[in-house]
Each structure stands twice: as C-alpha cells, then as structure tokens.
XYZ file of C-alpha atoms in Angstrom:
340
model
C 22.789 -19.562 -13.552
C 22.869 -20.373 -9.932
C 20.919 -22.836 -8.219
C 20.161 -21.264 -5.649
C 18.748 -17.467 -5.319
C 20.982 -15.563 -3.444
C 20.018 -14.893 0.229
C 18.476 -11.566 -0.133
C 15.585 -12.538 -2.223
C 14.548 -15.542 -0.726
C 12.396 -14.382 2.348
C 9.044 -14.126 1.047
C 9.256 -17.542 -0.995
C 10.251 -19.409 2.518
C 7.887 -17.086 4.380
C 10.496 -15.472 7.135
C 10.138 -11.655 7.935
C 12.830 -9.364 5.213
C 14.433 -6.444 6.066
C 14.149 -2.729 4.222
C 17.116 -4.040 1.688
C 15.746 -7.350 1.212
C 12.306 -6.173 0.359
C 14.396 -3.597 -2.325
C 16.083 -6.998 -3.805
C 12.647 -9.018 -3.614
C 11.487 -5.844 -6.090
C 14.102 -5.890 -8.217
C 14.368 -9.490 -8.685
C 10.795 -10.154 -9.477
C 9.899 -7.344 -11.578
C 13.162 -8.590 -13.360
C 11.944 -12.034 -13.562
C 8.654 -10.236 -14.541
C 9.357 -8.777 -17.336
C 12.555 -8.989 -19.461
C 12.630 -5.591 -20.430
C 13.519 -4.467 -16.692
C 17.123 -4.096 -16.116
C 19.846 -2.579 -14.178
C 22.252 0.125 -14.303
C 24.687 1.430 -12.011
C 28.199 1.804 -10.127
C 29.607 -1.642 -8.759
C 26.284 -3.669 -9.287
C 27.379 -6.429 -10.855
C 29.988 -8.593 -9.710
C 30.811 -6.295 -6.256
C 26.723 -6.907 -5.579
C 26.814 -2.950 -4.707
C 27.571 -0.861 -2.531
C 25.139 -2.498 0.345
C 24.654 -5.960 -1.444
C 21.124 -5.170 -2.363
C 22.088 -6.941 -6.058
C 24.716 -9.940 -4.904
C 23.322 -12.699 -7.408
C 21.612 -10.612 -9.956
C 24.714 -10.627 -12.012
C 25.060 -14.942 -12.309
C 21.636 -15.038 -12.511
C 20.541 -12.332 -15.206
C 23.676 -11.638 -16.880
C 25.692 -8.901 -18.519
C 23.431 -7.259 -20.437
C 20.691 -6.590 -17.316
C 23.347 -5.866 -14.776
C 25.475 -2.928 -16.182
C 28.301 -1.819 -14.143
C 28.480 1.902 -15.483
C 31.660 4.145 -14.727
C 31.589 6.786 -12.113
C 29.557 9.403 -14.720
C 26.196 9.796 -13.195
C 25.194 12.430 -15.958
C 26.354 9.976 -18.590
C 24.900 7.035 -17.819
C 21.348 8.252 -16.595
C 21.449 9.973 -19.533
C 21.797 6.069 -21.108
C 19.343 4.839 -19.223
C 17.155 7.755 -20.882
C 18.089 6.809 -24.689
C 17.029 3.072 -23.361
C 13.762 3.752 -22.044
C 13.157 5.460 -25.361
C 13.771 2.191 -26.715
C 11.039 0.131 -24.869
C 13.157 -0.901 -21.799
C 12.688 0.167 -18.342
C 15.954 0.943 -16.676
C 16.767 0.922 -12.839
C 19.342 3.042 -12.355
C 21.311 3.368 -9.114
C 22.690 5.676 -7.799
C 25.528 4.475 -5.089
C 24.339 7.287 -2.450
C 22.177 9.324 -3.641
C 24.244 12.706 -3.021
C 25.715 11.996 -6.577
C 22.298 12.616 -8.521
C 23.371 16.059 -8.922
C 25.459 15.639 -12.007
C 22.356 14.081 -13.176
C 20.737 16.878 -12.626
C 20.678 18.412 -15.991
C 19.473 15.770 -17.803
C 16.868 14.450 -15.194
C 15.552 18.049 -14.960
C 15.558 19.062 -18.853
C 15.381 16.182 -20.874
C 13.920 13.126 -19.104
C 11.244 15.298 -16.571
C 10.365 16.647 -19.874
C 10.384 14.347 -22.184
C 6.112 13.841 -22.371
C 5.646 16.945 -22.728
C 7.775 17.288 -25.684
C 6.092 14.402 -27.361
C 8.867 12.318 -27.368
C 6.638 9.411 -25.737
C 6.395 8.234 -21.696
C 9.810 7.415 -20.106
C 9.507 4.422 -17.974
C 12.674 4.561 -16.019
C 13.607 4.322 -11.845
C 16.581 6.423 -10.373
C 16.736 4.599 -6.559
C 19.867 5.296 -3.999
C 20.400 5.164 -0.694
C 19.723 8.799 1.466
C 19.646 9.688 4.889
C 21.918 10.587 7.651
C 22.483 8.999 11.064
C 25.304 6.591 9.650
C 28.489 9.105 10.436
C 28.821 9.555 6.321
C 29.225 13.350 6.314
C 27.846 15.604 4.008
C 28.747 13.930 0.421
C 26.948 10.038 1.486
C 23.934 11.891 4.114
C 21.819 14.026 1.671
C 18.334 14.274 1.534
C 17.641 15.238 -2.049
C 13.754 15.038 -2.672
C 13.453 18.815 -2.823
C 15.884 19.082 -5.751
C 13.331 17.361 -7.837
C 10.281 18.681 -6.042
C 9.643 21.292 -8.240
C 10.012 20.048 -11.457
C 7.103 18.700 -13.406
C 6.802 15.617 -14.814
C 9.041 13.841 -11.986
C 7.549 11.332 -9.672
C 8.901 11.136 -6.030
C 8.900 8.138 -3.731
C 10.014 7.684 -0.308
C 8.845 4.642 1.554
C 9.301 3.862 5.684
C 8.506 0.381 5.751
C 9.519 -2.900 3.559
C 6.487 -3.967 2.560
C 5.782 -0.687 1.298
C 9.979 -0.126 -0.004
C 8.797 -3.466 -2.312
C 5.536 -2.679 -3.228
C 6.449 0.580 -4.503
C 9.664 -0.475 -5.771
C 7.227 -2.450 -8.113
C 5.270 0.189 -9.076
C 7.482 2.731 -10.136
C 9.058 0.322 -12.513
C 5.423 -0.338 -13.848
C 5.325 3.310 -14.249
C 5.599 4.807 -17.466
C 6.855 8.217 -16.020
C 10.439 8.634 -14.955
C 10.780 8.226 -10.896
C 13.269 8.988 -8.032
C 12.984 6.329 -5.356
C 14.655 7.130 -2.030
C 15.625 4.816 0.549
C 16.929 5.541 3.758
C 20.417 3.811 4.592
C 19.374 3.538 8.508
C 16.569 1.517 7.737
C 18.109 -1.155 5.790
C 19.090 -3.495 8.120
C 17.218 -2.098 11.000
C 15.185 -4.511 12.895
C 12.316 -2.871 13.364
C 11.739 -2.407 9.882
C 11.632 -6.523 9.897
C 8.694 -7.877 8.802
C 6.795 -10.792 6.642
C 6.065 -9.773 3.132
C 2.738 -10.348 1.275
C 3.525 -13.485 -0.987
C 1.695 -12.311 -4.273
C 2.425 -9.974 -6.292
C 2.499 -7.160 -3.907
C 2.660 -3.925 -5.368
C 1.631 -0.138 -3.708
C -0.189 2.055 -5.576
C 2.071 5.645 -6.398
C 0.548 8.703 -4.863
C -1.147 7.799 -2.024
C -0.457 8.263 1.978
C -1.090 5.545 4.483
C -2.362 5.905 7.671
C 0.729 4.668 10.268
C -1.224 5.384 13.068
C -4.848 6.749 14.362
C -5.551 9.663 16.655
C -7.779 12.761 16.784
C -5.788 15.302 19.059
C -2.602 16.189 16.413
C -1.899 15.156 13.300
C 1.644 14.504 12.009
C 2.658 14.087 8.928
C 6.144 12.726 7.658
C 7.771 10.217 5.555
C 10.748 8.053 5.767
C 12.887 6.978 8.779
C 10.735 10.361 10.516
C 7.835 7.791 9.708
C 9.570 5.618 12.773
C 10.881 8.679 15.005
C 7.100 10.070 15.033
C 5.811 7.044 16.193
C 7.836 7.012 18.977
C 7.144 10.434 20.156
C 3.448 9.234 19.429
C 3.748 6.646 21.737
C 5.810 9.047 24.422
C 2.879 11.645 23.901
C 0.238 8.729 24.415
C 1.398 8.575 28.365
C 0.166 12.347 28.686
C -3.097 10.705 26.800
C -2.565 12.875 23.734
C -3.653 11.061 20.647
C -1.402 11.402 17.461
C -2.274 10.610 13.835
C 0.712 9.872 12.086
C 0.314 10.348 8.058
C 3.159 8.161 6.289
C 3.533 10.382 2.587
C 4.900 7.242 0.802
C 5.001 9.531 -2.163
C 5.779 13.121 -2.037
C 4.887 13.941 -5.940
C 2.276 13.686 -6.376
C 1.559 14.271 -3.514
C -1.536 12.791 -1.485
C -3.458 16.162 0.081
C -6.559 14.459 0.624
C -5.315 12.444 2.896
C -3.652 15.410 4.595
C -6.403 17.355 4.935
C -8.867 14.916 5.900
C -6.868 14.076 8.951
C -6.633 17.721 9.917
C -10.286 18.575 9.609
C -10.612 15.468 12.410
C -7.445 16.752 14.523
C -7.302 20.258 13.877
C -3.518 20.778 14.854
C -0.694 20.272 12.107
C 2.761 18.975 12.883
C 5.243 18.087 9.951
C 7.865 16.407 10.232
C 11.133 15.468 7.521
C 15.036 14.859 8.062
C 15.660 17.086 5.068
C 16.736 21.274 5.732
C 14.119 23.338 6.786
C 14.253 26.115 4.315
C 12.521 25.003 1.381
C 11.968 21.691 2.713
C 8.276 20.021 2.311
C 7.500 21.176 4.980
C 6.439 24.754 3.571
C 4.471 23.200 0.542
C 2.419 21.101 2.682
C 1.473 23.696 5.017
C 0.216 26.189 2.429
C -1.239 23.720 0.646
C -3.534 23.067 4.103
C -3.961 26.824 4.686
C -5.404 26.897 1.314
C -7.679 23.880 1.614
C -8.326 23.327 5.639
C -7.382 27.007 7.303
C -11.106 27.366 8.722
C -10.465 23.565 10.615
C -7.037 24.379 11.986
C -7.039 25.470 16.323
C -3.208 26.390 16.016
C -0.736 27.183 13.903
C 1.102 24.179 11.164
C 4.541 23.371 12.878
C 7.230 21.626 11.416
C 10.021 19.683 12.852
C 13.181 19.332 10.628
C 16.703 19.377 10.144
C 18.857 22.491 10.714
C 19.926 24.522 7.455
C 23.183 22.946 7.306
C 25.119 20.596 5.736
C 25.171 17.055 6.989
C 27.865 17.128 10.175
C 30.893 14.450 10.221
C 31.079 14.534 13.590
C 28.571 12.487 15.389
C 27.610 14.926 18.443
C 27.094 17.167 15.600
C 25.076 15.314 13.282
C 22.854 13.828 16.096
C 22.079 17.966 16.978
C 21.400 18.102 13.380
C 19.317 15.441 12.806
C 14.896 15.876 14.683
C 14.813 13.702 17.210
C 11.958 12.118 19.203
C 12.692 14.951 21.886
C 11.753 17.441 18.887
C 9.009 15.986 17.797
C 7.298 15.133 21.998
C 8.200 18.903 22.380
C 6.720 20.651 19.369
C 3.163 18.050 19.785
C 2.782 18.961 23.269
C 2.839 22.602 22.455
C 0.723 22.363 19.661
C -1.726 20.002 21.602
C -1.645 23.041 24.523
C -1.979 25.786 22.260
C-alpha cells in the first residue's frame, strides 16, 4: 500500500481546488474506501491508470481484485459486471470512450435495464466514461450517447457540468440500486474554469434534480454538460442587452426533472434548449413536448433548440467547430426569442 494517496484524489483533503477529473477520481476513491463491495472494471484502468489517468494509483492501493483490467470486449465485461451486481457487488465499469458502449447496448437494454422488472432483483452498477467533442477526436472518440439509452425504462442517465456535481452525482450513482450511465465531458476534465473547491464532507448530490445555474426572468435555457458553460457565456453576452437569462442545468437526464423546467418557463415564458448531441432525436424534442403538455399556456413564443447538426463528428477542426453549438449560436437564438 503506497505511503501517499495519488495526487488526483488529495485535493479536497488538502483544501485545494479540484479539476473535474480529480473530482471523479475522488468520488471513486471515497466510495471504494467506504464500501468494500465497490470495484472497478475497464480497459487499461489498472497498471496504466486509465486513458485519462483517473485511476492512477488505484491498483496499488486497492489491489487486483478491485481494480480489474479487462479485454477489449465492452459487451463481455459489462455483462460480467451485471453478474457481479447480482451477487451483491457494486461494479463501476469504465468505457475508455463512451463511443464504444455500443457493443454493450444489447446487455444494457435487454438484460440490465429489465432485471428488476423481471424479478431478477436490483442491479447496482455504473457505466461511466468520457463523451463529447471539441478535442479533434473524430467520429469514434467524440460522441454523446445519452439518447441511445434515454428511451430505455430501467436505466438512469447522469451528465454533470461542474466538478462538485461530478463528485456528488457519481457517489450517488454508485450507491443507487439501479443501473446508471454516467457521462463525463472530456472537455471539462482539466478545464481551468471547472476547477473548484469541493465540499470536504461526504458530498452527495441527489439524482433526478436539476439546478438553477443562473437566475433570470426573460428567457429559460435548459441544458447540460459542457453546454452549461457555453450557455452561461451566452447569458453574460445577452445581459449586455439587458436580457436576463435563467440557465437550468439538468444534471440528470433520466429521470428528467420536469418540475424545474416548468417552474422556470412559468416565470420567463420563453424556452431555449441547448445540447451538444445531434438534432434529430435529441432530448430537446422530448423536453419541448413535455413543456407543451404541461406549460403551454405560459409560453410567449416558440420553443427553440440549439444543437449539433445531424452528422457524424468531423475529424477536421474547422468542420468540428461548425458542427458543434457555439456561444454565438445560443446568443442568436436568445435574441430572436426575446424579441418574438
């Protein structure tokens, strides 16, 4: 056992601000120390410490039985994790990139998500990993996968935007008795603006509750992940025109906190939905119809959306910038909506 903790899990204990990545590492470390049934599985997470070094030093401290390097077989080791969960353990499966969750789609949707409904008991497991574009990773290392699973009853989907929420939501996800897909935008991992002091106590954030990232009464922007930060930048620019934007950070996508969105729309009368995922079949459409059903009489304009375009993520940097929603896109939509 090492004399010192790995550097990425010491920030809170030393009273220093943590990055988004360090918050993830702290959550994993603390839950493994708190509960001996928690263990990790994934490609290169042991001796190598993970592709992004989230689990550097974990193997030396917790041992090979709790930090397990797997073959490149996402469907296989996700199924193995489900078996471990049936036996009373709490596996945390890392997808090296969430793009590669697709081979596990079968076991996640046909077996894991239906387990409780079939009388096979709860399946307390987390599948986590990096998502998102902006890092020139091309179509195989940049996708957002939430909507592939959003329509599957029995799963929960979490997508944090801040370091504190990343830590608190991951701890809650590990303790949850249901299977959770936990998406971490790689563009936030080491972003300076995501570095913050984390609560020193047992910091947990309940699943299924959105937060108000900025208060306003002219327009509601509903968003999550990296787009929270772009929406806040856009809100600051719109404030120069005396447009007061309320930004709702969903944090959990499934279950969706409808009440928080409805309450904001009742205040502002205008709704703009921003997400990095592609347009067709994105969560914006689902949110729009739910608000149409529950808060139509409060709307003073059309529900708008700013999203990525319907295309695989380009390799070209210039094309990727065009593909992704920008601050300017959000500002343009916001100005149109407030003047509607």
